[in-house]
Short mmCIF file of C-alpha atoms and ligand atoms in Angstrom, two decimals:
data_model
loop_
_atom_site.label_atom_id
_atom_site.label_comp_id
_atom_site.label_asym_id
_atom_site.label_seq_id
_atom_site.Cartn_x
_atom_site.Cartn_y
_atom_site.Cartn_z
CA MET A 1 9.94 -26.20 16.20
CA ASN A 2 13.07 -24.13 15.55
CA TYR A 3 12.93 -20.39 15.29
CA LYS A 4 15.29 -17.48 14.85
CA GLU A 5 15.31 -13.75 15.47
CA LEU A 6 13.95 -11.49 12.73
CA ILE A 7 14.00 -8.20 14.68
CA GLY A 8 16.06 -7.94 17.87
CA LYS A 9 15.00 -6.41 21.16
CA ASP A 10 17.36 -3.41 20.91
CA ALA A 11 16.04 -2.47 17.47
CA ILE A 12 12.47 -2.80 18.75
CA ALA A 13 13.17 -0.67 21.83
CA GLN A 14 14.84 1.98 19.69
CA ARG A 15 11.94 2.11 17.21
CA ILE A 16 9.30 2.24 19.97
CA ALA A 17 11.14 5.18 21.56
CA GLU A 18 11.06 6.97 18.19
CA MET A 19 7.38 6.17 17.70
CA GLY A 20 6.66 7.57 21.16
CA GLN A 21 8.32 10.82 20.12
CA GLU A 22 6.39 10.96 16.83
CA ILE A 23 3.10 10.33 18.64
CA SER A 24 3.84 12.86 21.40
CA ALA A 25 4.77 15.53 18.83
CA HIS A 26 1.55 14.88 16.91
CA TYR A 27 -0.80 15.16 19.91
CA ASN A 28 1.10 18.06 21.46
CA LYS A 29 0.37 19.91 18.21
CA VAL A 30 -3.28 18.80 17.93
CA GLY A 31 -4.22 19.01 21.64
CA GLY A 32 -7.38 17.53 23.22
CA ASP A 33 -8.19 14.31 25.08
CA LEU A 34 -6.30 11.20 23.98
CA LEU A 35 -7.48 7.62 24.51
CA VAL A 36 -4.99 4.90 23.55
CA VAL A 37 -6.82 1.68 22.65
CA GLY A 38 -5.02 -1.66 22.47
CA LEU A 39 -6.53 -4.49 20.43
CA LEU A 40 -6.12 -7.63 22.50
CA ARG A 41 -4.47 -9.95 22.79
CA GLY A 42 -1.51 -9.41 20.47
CA SER A 43 -0.92 -5.74 21.27
CA PHE A 44 -0.44 -6.04 25.03
CA ILE A 45 3.37 -6.01 25.14
CA PHE A 46 3.82 -3.39 22.43
CA MET A 47 1.10 -1.26 24.05
CA ALA A 48 2.86 -1.40 27.44
CA ASP A 49 6.13 -0.29 25.88
CA LEU A 50 4.55 2.33 23.63
CA VAL A 51 2.50 4.18 26.27
CA ARG A 52 5.63 4.52 28.40
CA ALA A 53 7.31 6.26 25.45
CA ILE A 54 4.42 8.73 24.95
CA ASP A 55 4.90 12.13 26.56
CA TYR A 56 1.30 13.38 26.33
CA ASP A 57 -1.44 12.85 28.95
CA HIS A 58 -3.76 10.03 27.98
CA GLU A 59 -6.11 7.33 29.16
CA ILE A 60 -5.89 3.73 28.02
CA ASP A 61 -8.49 1.11 27.18
CA PHE A 62 -8.61 -2.29 25.51
CA MET A 63 -10.88 -4.03 23.08
CA THR A 64 -11.05 -7.63 21.87
CA VAL A 65 -12.41 -8.40 18.44
CA SER A 66 -12.53 -11.66 16.58
CA SER A 67 -12.86 -12.05 12.86
CA TYR A 68 -15.36 -14.35 11.27
CA GLY A 69 -13.81 -16.81 8.87
CA ASN A 70 -10.93 -19.25 9.02
CA ASN A 71 -7.99 -19.11 11.39
CA THR A 72 -5.24 -18.12 9.01
CA THR A 73 -6.65 -15.04 7.32
CA SER A 74 -9.14 -12.57 8.65
CA SER A 75 -12.35 -12.09 6.70
CA GLY A 76 -14.50 -9.05 6.07
CA ASP A 77 -16.38 -8.95 9.37
CA VAL A 78 -15.38 -8.52 12.98
CA LYS A 79 -17.29 -9.32 16.12
CA ILE A 80 -16.70 -7.35 19.34
CA VAL A 81 -15.80 -9.89 22.02
CA MET A 82 -14.96 -7.26 24.64
CA ASP A 83 -15.95 -3.65 24.09
CA LEU A 84 -14.27 -0.50 25.39
CA ASN A 85 -15.07 0.59 28.94
CA LYS A 86 -14.88 4.26 28.09
CA THR A 87 -16.94 6.54 25.90
CA ILE A 88 -15.01 7.95 22.99
CA ASP A 89 -17.08 10.82 21.61
CA GLY A 90 -14.95 13.93 21.17
CA LYS A 91 -11.71 12.11 22.10
CA HIS A 92 -8.70 11.47 19.90
CA LEU A 93 -8.32 7.70 19.53
CA LEU A 94 -4.98 6.03 18.96
CA LEU A 95 -5.59 2.39 18.00
CA VAL A 96 -2.67 0.10 18.80
CA GLU A 97 -2.17 -3.18 16.96
CA ASP A 98 0.61 -5.78 16.95
CA ILE A 99 0.53 -6.34 13.20
CA VAL A 100 -1.48 -5.17 10.21
CA ASP A 101 -1.73 -8.00 7.72
CA THR A 102 -4.70 -7.96 5.30
CA GLY A 103 -6.01 -4.82 7.03
CA ASN A 104 -9.48 -6.35 7.39
CA THR A 105 -9.51 -6.22 11.19
CA PHE A 106 -8.53 -2.56 11.40
CA HIS A 107 -10.78 -1.56 8.51
CA ASN A 108 -13.80 -2.96 10.33
CA VAL A 109 -12.82 -1.72 13.78
CA ILE A 110 -12.25 1.79 12.43
CA ASN A 111 -15.65 1.84 10.69
CA LEU A 112 -17.33 0.63 13.84
CA LEU A 113 -15.63 3.17 16.11
CA LYS A 114 -16.27 6.06 13.70
CA LEU A 115 -19.99 5.68 14.46
CA ARG A 116 -19.25 6.71 18.07
CA GLN A 117 -17.95 10.07 16.84
CA PRO A 118 -14.43 10.38 18.21
CA ALA A 119 -12.54 13.60 17.39
CA SER A 120 -10.07 11.57 15.32
CA ILE A 121 -8.81 8.01 14.82
CA SER A 122 -5.12 7.25 14.28
CA VAL A 123 -3.39 3.91 13.97
CA ALA A 124 -0.12 2.71 15.48
CA THR A 125 1.19 -0.74 14.64
CA MET A 126 4.39 -2.48 15.64
CA LEU A 127 4.58 -4.48 12.40
CA ASN A 128 3.17 -4.07 8.92
CA LYS A 129 2.96 -6.62 6.10
CA PRO A 130 2.20 -4.32 3.13
CA SER A 131 2.33 -7.13 0.56
CA ARG A 132 -0.70 -8.82 2.14
CA ARG A 133 -2.99 -5.78 2.19
CA GLU A 134 -6.59 -6.26 1.02
CA LYS A 135 -8.08 -3.10 2.56
CA GLU A 136 -6.34 0.26 2.37
CA ILE A 137 -6.06 1.66 5.86
CA PRO A 138 -4.09 4.69 6.94
CA ILE A 139 -1.18 3.70 9.20
CA ASP A 140 -0.08 6.83 11.00
CA PHE A 141 2.70 5.32 13.11
CA CYS A 142 4.47 2.15 11.98
CA GLY A 143 7.29 0.25 13.68
CA PHE A 144 8.62 -2.03 10.94
CA ASP A 145 7.54 -3.17 7.49
CA ILE A 146 8.17 -6.92 7.25
CA PRO A 147 7.99 -9.47 4.42
CA ASP A 148 5.14 -11.96 4.09
CA GLU A 149 6.31 -14.36 6.79
CA PHE A 150 4.51 -15.63 9.86
CA VAL A 151 6.10 -13.94 12.87
CA PHE A 152 5.70 -14.33 16.62
CA GLY A 153 7.04 -12.97 19.90
CA MET A 154 6.54 -9.53 21.51
CA GLY A 155 2.85 -10.37 22.07
CA LEU A 156 2.25 -12.19 18.78
CA ASP A 157 1.49 -15.87 19.14
CA PHE A 158 2.51 -19.08 17.45
CA GLU A 159 -0.42 -21.42 18.20
CA GLN A 160 -1.23 -19.29 21.26
CA LYS A 161 2.30 -19.68 22.69
CA LEU A 162 5.61 -17.78 22.46
CA ARG A 163 3.96 -14.38 23.01
CA ASN A 164 6.59 -13.85 25.72
CA LEU A 165 9.63 -13.85 23.40
CA PRO A 166 11.27 -10.42 23.83
CA TYR A 167 12.03 -10.19 20.08
CA ILE A 168 10.25 -10.88 16.78
CA ALA A 169 10.90 -14.43 15.57
CA VAL A 170 10.30 -16.56 12.48
CA LYS A 171 10.36 -20.33 12.01
CA CYS A 172 13.48 -21.92 10.57
CA ASP A 173 14.67 -25.49 9.79
P1 IMP B 1 -5.54 -8.58 9.52
O1 IMP B 1 -6.99 -8.37 9.78
O2 IMP B 1 -5.32 -9.55 8.39
O3 IMP B 1 -4.77 -7.28 9.32
O4 IMP B 1 -4.94 -9.38 10.74
C1 IMP B 1 -4.52 -8.84 11.90
C2 IMP B 1 -4.36 -9.91 12.95
O5 IMP B 1 -3.95 -11.17 12.41
C3 IMP B 1 -3.27 -9.52 13.92
O6 IMP B 1 -3.77 -8.75 14.97
C4 IMP B 1 -2.75 -10.86 14.39
O7 IMP B 1 -3.52 -11.31 15.49
C5 IMP B 1 -2.98 -11.80 13.22
N1 IMP B 1 -1.73 -11.99 12.46
C6 IMP B 1 -1.48 -11.58 11.19
N2 IMP B 1 -0.24 -11.93 10.80
C7 IMP B 1 0.32 -12.56 11.85
C8 IMP B 1 1.64 -13.14 12.06
O8 IMP B 1 2.56 -13.13 11.21
N3 IMP B 1 1.84 -13.69 13.29
C9 IMP B 1 0.88 -13.71 14.28
N4 IMP B 1 -0.34 -13.17 14.11
C10 IMP B 1 -0.62 -12.60 12.91
#
């Protein structure tokens, strides 16, 4: 399979640094306890870069969810495969995702976590495919809007591989 770069590593690093500043400014204004939650597995590289760009004290945690339905699009329901280790009541949650596509995953995760009464829930995603949205979800911090193409690298997989590419790639002939 041939692939090419869609977003280069310098542009990604630059945008993550800016997002870190936006996030720090927001929580420095709001105050309180911050828990940054990465949705595994796709977010792990972005999450590692993003937390290092955040200048506000915080804890981190991870969660794995899987969607019911077929493999190419997520359906309405999510199942928690691995839950958070930490309690979240009264804390500000920053949910970190690799990509928001239909929005179904985030929509369900947010509804589920709201029941545990955090102080607030915000969303940070590296990539956003607005044209594919089925559920409106608020994206507070967004890296890049991209067209409706299947992308991989920087934590995102192509058939479970190529997560290690240090840039965002797309297939080509
Ligand atoms: P959503 O529920 O449709 O928003 O899907 C979100 C999840 O689908 C992401 O966390 C990814 O795991 C996966 N996904 C969506 N688009 C892509 C893509 O272009 N490449 C790799 N994974 C994707």
